[in-house]
JSON list of C-alpha atoms in Angstrom, two decimals:
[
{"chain": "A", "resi": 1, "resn": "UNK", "atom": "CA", "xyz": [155.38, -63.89, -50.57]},
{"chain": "A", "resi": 2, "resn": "UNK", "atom": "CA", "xyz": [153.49, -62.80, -53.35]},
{"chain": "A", "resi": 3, "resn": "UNK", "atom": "CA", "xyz": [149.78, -63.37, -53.22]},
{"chain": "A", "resi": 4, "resn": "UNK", "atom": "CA", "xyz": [149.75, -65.49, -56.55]},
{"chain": "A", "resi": 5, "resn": "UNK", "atom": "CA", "xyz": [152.41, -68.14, -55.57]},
{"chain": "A", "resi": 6, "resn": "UNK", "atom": "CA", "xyz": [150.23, -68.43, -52.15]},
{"chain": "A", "resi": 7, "resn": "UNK", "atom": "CA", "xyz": [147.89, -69.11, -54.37]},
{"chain": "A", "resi": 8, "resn": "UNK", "atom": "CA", "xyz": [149.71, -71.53, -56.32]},
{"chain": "A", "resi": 9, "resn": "UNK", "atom": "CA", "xyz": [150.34, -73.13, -53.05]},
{"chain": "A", "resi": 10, "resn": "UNK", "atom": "CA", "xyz": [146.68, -73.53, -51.92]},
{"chain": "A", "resi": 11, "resn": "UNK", "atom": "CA", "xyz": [146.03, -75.20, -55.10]},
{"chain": "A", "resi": 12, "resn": "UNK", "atom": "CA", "xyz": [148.67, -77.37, -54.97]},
{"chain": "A", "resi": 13, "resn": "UNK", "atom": "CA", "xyz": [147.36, -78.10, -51.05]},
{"chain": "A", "resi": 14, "resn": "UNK", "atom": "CA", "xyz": [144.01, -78.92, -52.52]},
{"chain": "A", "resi": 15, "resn": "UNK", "atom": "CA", "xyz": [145.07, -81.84, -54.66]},
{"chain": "A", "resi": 16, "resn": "UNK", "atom": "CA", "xyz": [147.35, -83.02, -52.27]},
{"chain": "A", "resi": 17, "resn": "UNK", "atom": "CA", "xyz": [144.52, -83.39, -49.98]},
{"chain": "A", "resi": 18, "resn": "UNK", "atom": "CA", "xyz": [142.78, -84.72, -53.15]},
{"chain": "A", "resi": 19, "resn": "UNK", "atom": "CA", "xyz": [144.72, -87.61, -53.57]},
{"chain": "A", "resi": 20, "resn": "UNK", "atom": "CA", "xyz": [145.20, -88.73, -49.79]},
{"chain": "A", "resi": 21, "resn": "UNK", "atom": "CA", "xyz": [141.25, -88.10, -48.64]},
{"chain": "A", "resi": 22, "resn": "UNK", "atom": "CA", "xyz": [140.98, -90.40, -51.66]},
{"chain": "A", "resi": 23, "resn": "UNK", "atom": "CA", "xyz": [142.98, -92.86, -50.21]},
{"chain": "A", "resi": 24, "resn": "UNK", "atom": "CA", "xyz": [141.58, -92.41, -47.01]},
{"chain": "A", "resi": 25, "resn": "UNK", "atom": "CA", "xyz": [138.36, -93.33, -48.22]},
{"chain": "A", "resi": 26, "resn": "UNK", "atom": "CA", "xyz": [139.73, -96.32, -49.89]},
{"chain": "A", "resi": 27, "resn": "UNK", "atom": "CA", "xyz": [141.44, -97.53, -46.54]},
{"chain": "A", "resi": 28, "resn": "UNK", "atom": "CA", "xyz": [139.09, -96.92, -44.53]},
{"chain": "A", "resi": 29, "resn": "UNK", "atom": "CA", "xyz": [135.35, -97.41, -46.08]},
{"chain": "A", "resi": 30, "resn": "UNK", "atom": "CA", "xyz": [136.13, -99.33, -48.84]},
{"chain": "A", "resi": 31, "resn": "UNK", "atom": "CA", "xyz": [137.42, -102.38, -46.65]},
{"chain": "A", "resi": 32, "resn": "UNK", "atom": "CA", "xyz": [135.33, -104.68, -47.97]},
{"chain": "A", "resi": 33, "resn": "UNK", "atom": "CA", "xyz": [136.84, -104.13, -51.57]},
{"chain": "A", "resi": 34, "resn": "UNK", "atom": "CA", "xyz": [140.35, -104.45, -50.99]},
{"chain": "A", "resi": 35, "resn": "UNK", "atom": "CA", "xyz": [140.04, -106.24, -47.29]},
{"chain": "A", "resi": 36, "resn": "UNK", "atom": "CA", "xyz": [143.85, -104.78, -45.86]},
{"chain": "A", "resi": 37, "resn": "UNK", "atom": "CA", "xyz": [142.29, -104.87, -42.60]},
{"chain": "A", "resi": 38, "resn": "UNK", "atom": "CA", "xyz": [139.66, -106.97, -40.51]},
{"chain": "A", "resi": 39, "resn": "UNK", "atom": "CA", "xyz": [137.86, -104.30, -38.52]},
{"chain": "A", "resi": 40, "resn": "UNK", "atom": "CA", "xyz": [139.32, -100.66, -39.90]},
{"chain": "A", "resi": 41, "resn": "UNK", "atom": "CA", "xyz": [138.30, -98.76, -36.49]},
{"chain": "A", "resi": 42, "resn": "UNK", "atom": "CA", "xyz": [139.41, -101.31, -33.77]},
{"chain": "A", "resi": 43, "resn": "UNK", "atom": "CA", "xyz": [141.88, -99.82, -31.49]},
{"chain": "A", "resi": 44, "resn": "UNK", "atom": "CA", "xyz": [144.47, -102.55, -32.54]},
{"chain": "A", "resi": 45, "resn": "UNK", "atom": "CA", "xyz": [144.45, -102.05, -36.42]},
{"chain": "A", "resi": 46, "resn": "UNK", "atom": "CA", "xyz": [144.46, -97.88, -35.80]},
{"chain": "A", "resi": 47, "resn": "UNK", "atom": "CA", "xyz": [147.41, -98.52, -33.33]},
{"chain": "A", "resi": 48, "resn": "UNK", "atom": "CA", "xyz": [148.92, -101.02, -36.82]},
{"chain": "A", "resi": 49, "resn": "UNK", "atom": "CA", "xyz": [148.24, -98.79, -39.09]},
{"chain": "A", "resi": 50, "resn": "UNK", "atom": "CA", "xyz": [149.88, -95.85, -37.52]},
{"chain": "A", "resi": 51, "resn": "UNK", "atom": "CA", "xyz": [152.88, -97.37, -36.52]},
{"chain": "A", "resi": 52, "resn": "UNK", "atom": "CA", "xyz": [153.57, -97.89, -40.54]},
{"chain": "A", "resi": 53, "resn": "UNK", "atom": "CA", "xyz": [156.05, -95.65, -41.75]},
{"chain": "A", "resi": 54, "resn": "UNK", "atom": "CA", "xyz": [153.80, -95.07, -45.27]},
{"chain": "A", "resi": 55, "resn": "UNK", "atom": "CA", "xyz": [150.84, -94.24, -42.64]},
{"chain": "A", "resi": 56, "resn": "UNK", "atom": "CA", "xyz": [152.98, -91.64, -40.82]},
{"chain": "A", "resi": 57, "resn": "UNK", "atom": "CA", "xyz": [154.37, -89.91, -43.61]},
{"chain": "A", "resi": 58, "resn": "UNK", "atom": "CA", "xyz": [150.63, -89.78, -44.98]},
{"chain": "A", "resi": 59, "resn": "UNK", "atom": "CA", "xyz": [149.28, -88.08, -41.78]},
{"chain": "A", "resi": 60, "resn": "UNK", "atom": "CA", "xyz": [152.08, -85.89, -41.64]},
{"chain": "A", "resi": 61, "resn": "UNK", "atom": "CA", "xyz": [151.51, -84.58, -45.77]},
{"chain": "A", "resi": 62, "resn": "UNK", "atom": "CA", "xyz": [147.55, -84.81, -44.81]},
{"chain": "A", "resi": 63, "resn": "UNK", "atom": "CA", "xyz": [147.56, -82.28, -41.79]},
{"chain": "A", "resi": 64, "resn": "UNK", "atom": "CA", "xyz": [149.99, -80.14, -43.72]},
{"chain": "A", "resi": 65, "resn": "UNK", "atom": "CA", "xyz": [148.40, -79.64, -46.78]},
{"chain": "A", "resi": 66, "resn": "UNK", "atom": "CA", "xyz": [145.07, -79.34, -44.85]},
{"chain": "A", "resi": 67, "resn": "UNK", "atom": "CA", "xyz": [146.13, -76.38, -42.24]},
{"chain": "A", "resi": 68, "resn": "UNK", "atom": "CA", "xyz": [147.68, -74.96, -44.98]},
{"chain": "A", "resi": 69, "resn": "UNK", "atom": "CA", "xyz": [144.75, -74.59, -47.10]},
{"chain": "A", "resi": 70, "resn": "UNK", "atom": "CA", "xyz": [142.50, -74.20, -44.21]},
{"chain": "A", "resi": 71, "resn": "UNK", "atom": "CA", "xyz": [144.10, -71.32, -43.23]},
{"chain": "A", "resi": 72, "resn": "UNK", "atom": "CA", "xyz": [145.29, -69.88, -46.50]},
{"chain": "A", "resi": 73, "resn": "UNK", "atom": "CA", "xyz": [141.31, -69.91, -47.38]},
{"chain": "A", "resi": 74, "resn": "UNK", "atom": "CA", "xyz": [140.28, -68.54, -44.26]},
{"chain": "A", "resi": 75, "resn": "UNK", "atom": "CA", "xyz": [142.60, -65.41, -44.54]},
{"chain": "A", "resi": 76, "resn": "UNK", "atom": "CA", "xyz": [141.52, -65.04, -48.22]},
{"chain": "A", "resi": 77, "resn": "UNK", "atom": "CA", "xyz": [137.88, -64.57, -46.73]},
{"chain": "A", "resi": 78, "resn": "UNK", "atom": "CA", "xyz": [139.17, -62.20, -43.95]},
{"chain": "A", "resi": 79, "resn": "UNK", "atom": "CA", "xyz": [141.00, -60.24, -46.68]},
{"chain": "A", "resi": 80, "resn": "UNK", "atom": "CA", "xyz": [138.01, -59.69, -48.68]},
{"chain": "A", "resi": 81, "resn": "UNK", "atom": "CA", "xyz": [135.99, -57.47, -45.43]},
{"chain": "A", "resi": 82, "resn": "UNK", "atom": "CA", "xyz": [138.75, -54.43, -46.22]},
{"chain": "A", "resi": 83, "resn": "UNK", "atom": "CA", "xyz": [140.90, -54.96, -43.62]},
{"chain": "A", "resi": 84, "resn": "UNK", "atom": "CA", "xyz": [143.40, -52.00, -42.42]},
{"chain": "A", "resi": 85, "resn": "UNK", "atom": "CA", "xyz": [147.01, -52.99, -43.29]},
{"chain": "A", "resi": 86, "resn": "UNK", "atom": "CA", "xyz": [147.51, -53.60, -39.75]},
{"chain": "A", "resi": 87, "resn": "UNK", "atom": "CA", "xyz": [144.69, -55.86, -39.18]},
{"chain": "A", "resi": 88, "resn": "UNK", "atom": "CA", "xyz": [145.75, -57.83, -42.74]},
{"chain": "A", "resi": 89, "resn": "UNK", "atom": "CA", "xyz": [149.61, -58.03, -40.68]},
{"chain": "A", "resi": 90, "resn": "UNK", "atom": "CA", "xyz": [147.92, -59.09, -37.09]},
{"chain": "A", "resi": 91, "resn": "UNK", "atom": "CA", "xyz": [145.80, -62.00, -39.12]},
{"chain": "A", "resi": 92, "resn": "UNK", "atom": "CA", "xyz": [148.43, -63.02, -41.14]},
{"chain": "A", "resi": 93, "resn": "UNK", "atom": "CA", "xyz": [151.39, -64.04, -38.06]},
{"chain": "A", "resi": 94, "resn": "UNK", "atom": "CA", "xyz": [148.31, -65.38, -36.15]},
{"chain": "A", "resi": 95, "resn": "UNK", "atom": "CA", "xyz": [147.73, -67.74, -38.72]},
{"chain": "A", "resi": 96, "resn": "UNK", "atom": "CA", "xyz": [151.32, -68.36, -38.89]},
{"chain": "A", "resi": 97, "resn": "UNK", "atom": "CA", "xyz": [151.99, -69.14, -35.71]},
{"chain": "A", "resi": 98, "resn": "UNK", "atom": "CA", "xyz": [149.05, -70.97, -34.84]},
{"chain": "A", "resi": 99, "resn": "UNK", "atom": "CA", "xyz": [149.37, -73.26, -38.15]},
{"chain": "A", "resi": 100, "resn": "UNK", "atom": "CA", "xyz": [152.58, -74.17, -37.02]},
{"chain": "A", "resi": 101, "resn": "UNK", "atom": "CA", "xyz": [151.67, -74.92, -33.43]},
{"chain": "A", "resi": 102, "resn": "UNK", "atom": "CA", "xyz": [149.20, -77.11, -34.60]},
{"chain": "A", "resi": 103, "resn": "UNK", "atom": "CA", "xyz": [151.53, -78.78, -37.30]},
{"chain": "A", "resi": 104, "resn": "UNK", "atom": "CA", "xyz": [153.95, -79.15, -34.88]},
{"chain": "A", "resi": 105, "resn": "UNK", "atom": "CA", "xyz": [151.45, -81.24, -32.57]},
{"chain": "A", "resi": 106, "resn": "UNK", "atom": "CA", "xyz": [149.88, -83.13, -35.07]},
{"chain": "A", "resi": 107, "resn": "UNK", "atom": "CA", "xyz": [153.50, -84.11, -36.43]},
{"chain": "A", "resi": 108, "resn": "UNK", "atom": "CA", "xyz": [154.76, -84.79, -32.90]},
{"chain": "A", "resi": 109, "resn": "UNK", "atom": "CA", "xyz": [151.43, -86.94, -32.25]},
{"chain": "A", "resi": 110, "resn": "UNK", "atom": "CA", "xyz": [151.99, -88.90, -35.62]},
{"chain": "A", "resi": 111, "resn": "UNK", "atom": "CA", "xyz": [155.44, -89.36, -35.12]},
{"chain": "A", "resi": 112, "resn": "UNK", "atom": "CA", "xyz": [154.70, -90.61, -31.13]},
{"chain": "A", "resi": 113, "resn": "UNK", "atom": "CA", "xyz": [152.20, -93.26, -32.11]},
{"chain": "A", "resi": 114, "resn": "UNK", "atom": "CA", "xyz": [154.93, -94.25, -34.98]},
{"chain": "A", "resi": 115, "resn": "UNK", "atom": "CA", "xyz": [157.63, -95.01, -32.43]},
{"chain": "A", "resi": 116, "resn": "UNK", "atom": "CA", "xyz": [155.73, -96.55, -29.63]},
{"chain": "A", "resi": 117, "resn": "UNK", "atom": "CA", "xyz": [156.83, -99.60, -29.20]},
{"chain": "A", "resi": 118, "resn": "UNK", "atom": "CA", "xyz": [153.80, -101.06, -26.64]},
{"chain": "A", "resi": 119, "resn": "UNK", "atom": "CA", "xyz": [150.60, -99.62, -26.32]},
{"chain": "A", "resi": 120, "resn": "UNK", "atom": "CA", "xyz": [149.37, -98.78, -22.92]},
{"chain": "A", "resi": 121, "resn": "UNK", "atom": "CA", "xyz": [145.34, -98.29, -22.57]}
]
């Protein structure tokens, strides 16, 4: 891809993550405000709240857009030391492949709690 619609991308990541740390915050600090749940970090209202669809899908978007510009930043930084074309290649499919490991954990993970249909502690 070319470097600017990366770039385009990252930004795009940044609001993303804009938007749902900003709903984060509203879920979980602001409590008292709009009182959706009793006691935000008991085991029983994270186990609730994650097995919402809306809560899911959120996760999902969240760790996405974050790895994505995590990573995306990184690299940039890495780029600007002069890297050899081969070095630039080597950082570029680690990134790749270990973004979408981690994606593809988090996802599972998000999707797992979603579907359980007892929790077992």
């Amino acid at each position: 891809m070319r470097e600017s619609t990366l770039w385009f991308w990252h930004i795009i990541a940044g609001a993303v993550i804009l938007v749902l740390l900003g709903l984060h915050m509203t879920v979980m600090h602001l409590d008292d405000i709009i009182g959706l749940y009793a006691d935000t970090t008991a085991w029983e209202t994270v186990i609730a709240r994650s097995q919402q669809g809306f809560f899911m899908v959120t996760y999902i978007l969240l760790l996405g857009a974050a790895l994505y510009h995590g990573l995306y930043g990184f690299r940039s930084i890495l780029f600007e030391l002069s890297l050899g074309k081969g070095c630039q290649k080597a950082i570029n499919w680690l990134f790749l492949i270990g973004g979408l490991l981690l994606f593809i954990y988090g996802a599972y993970v998000a999707i797992a709690v979603y579907s359980m249909k007892e929790v077992v502690l």
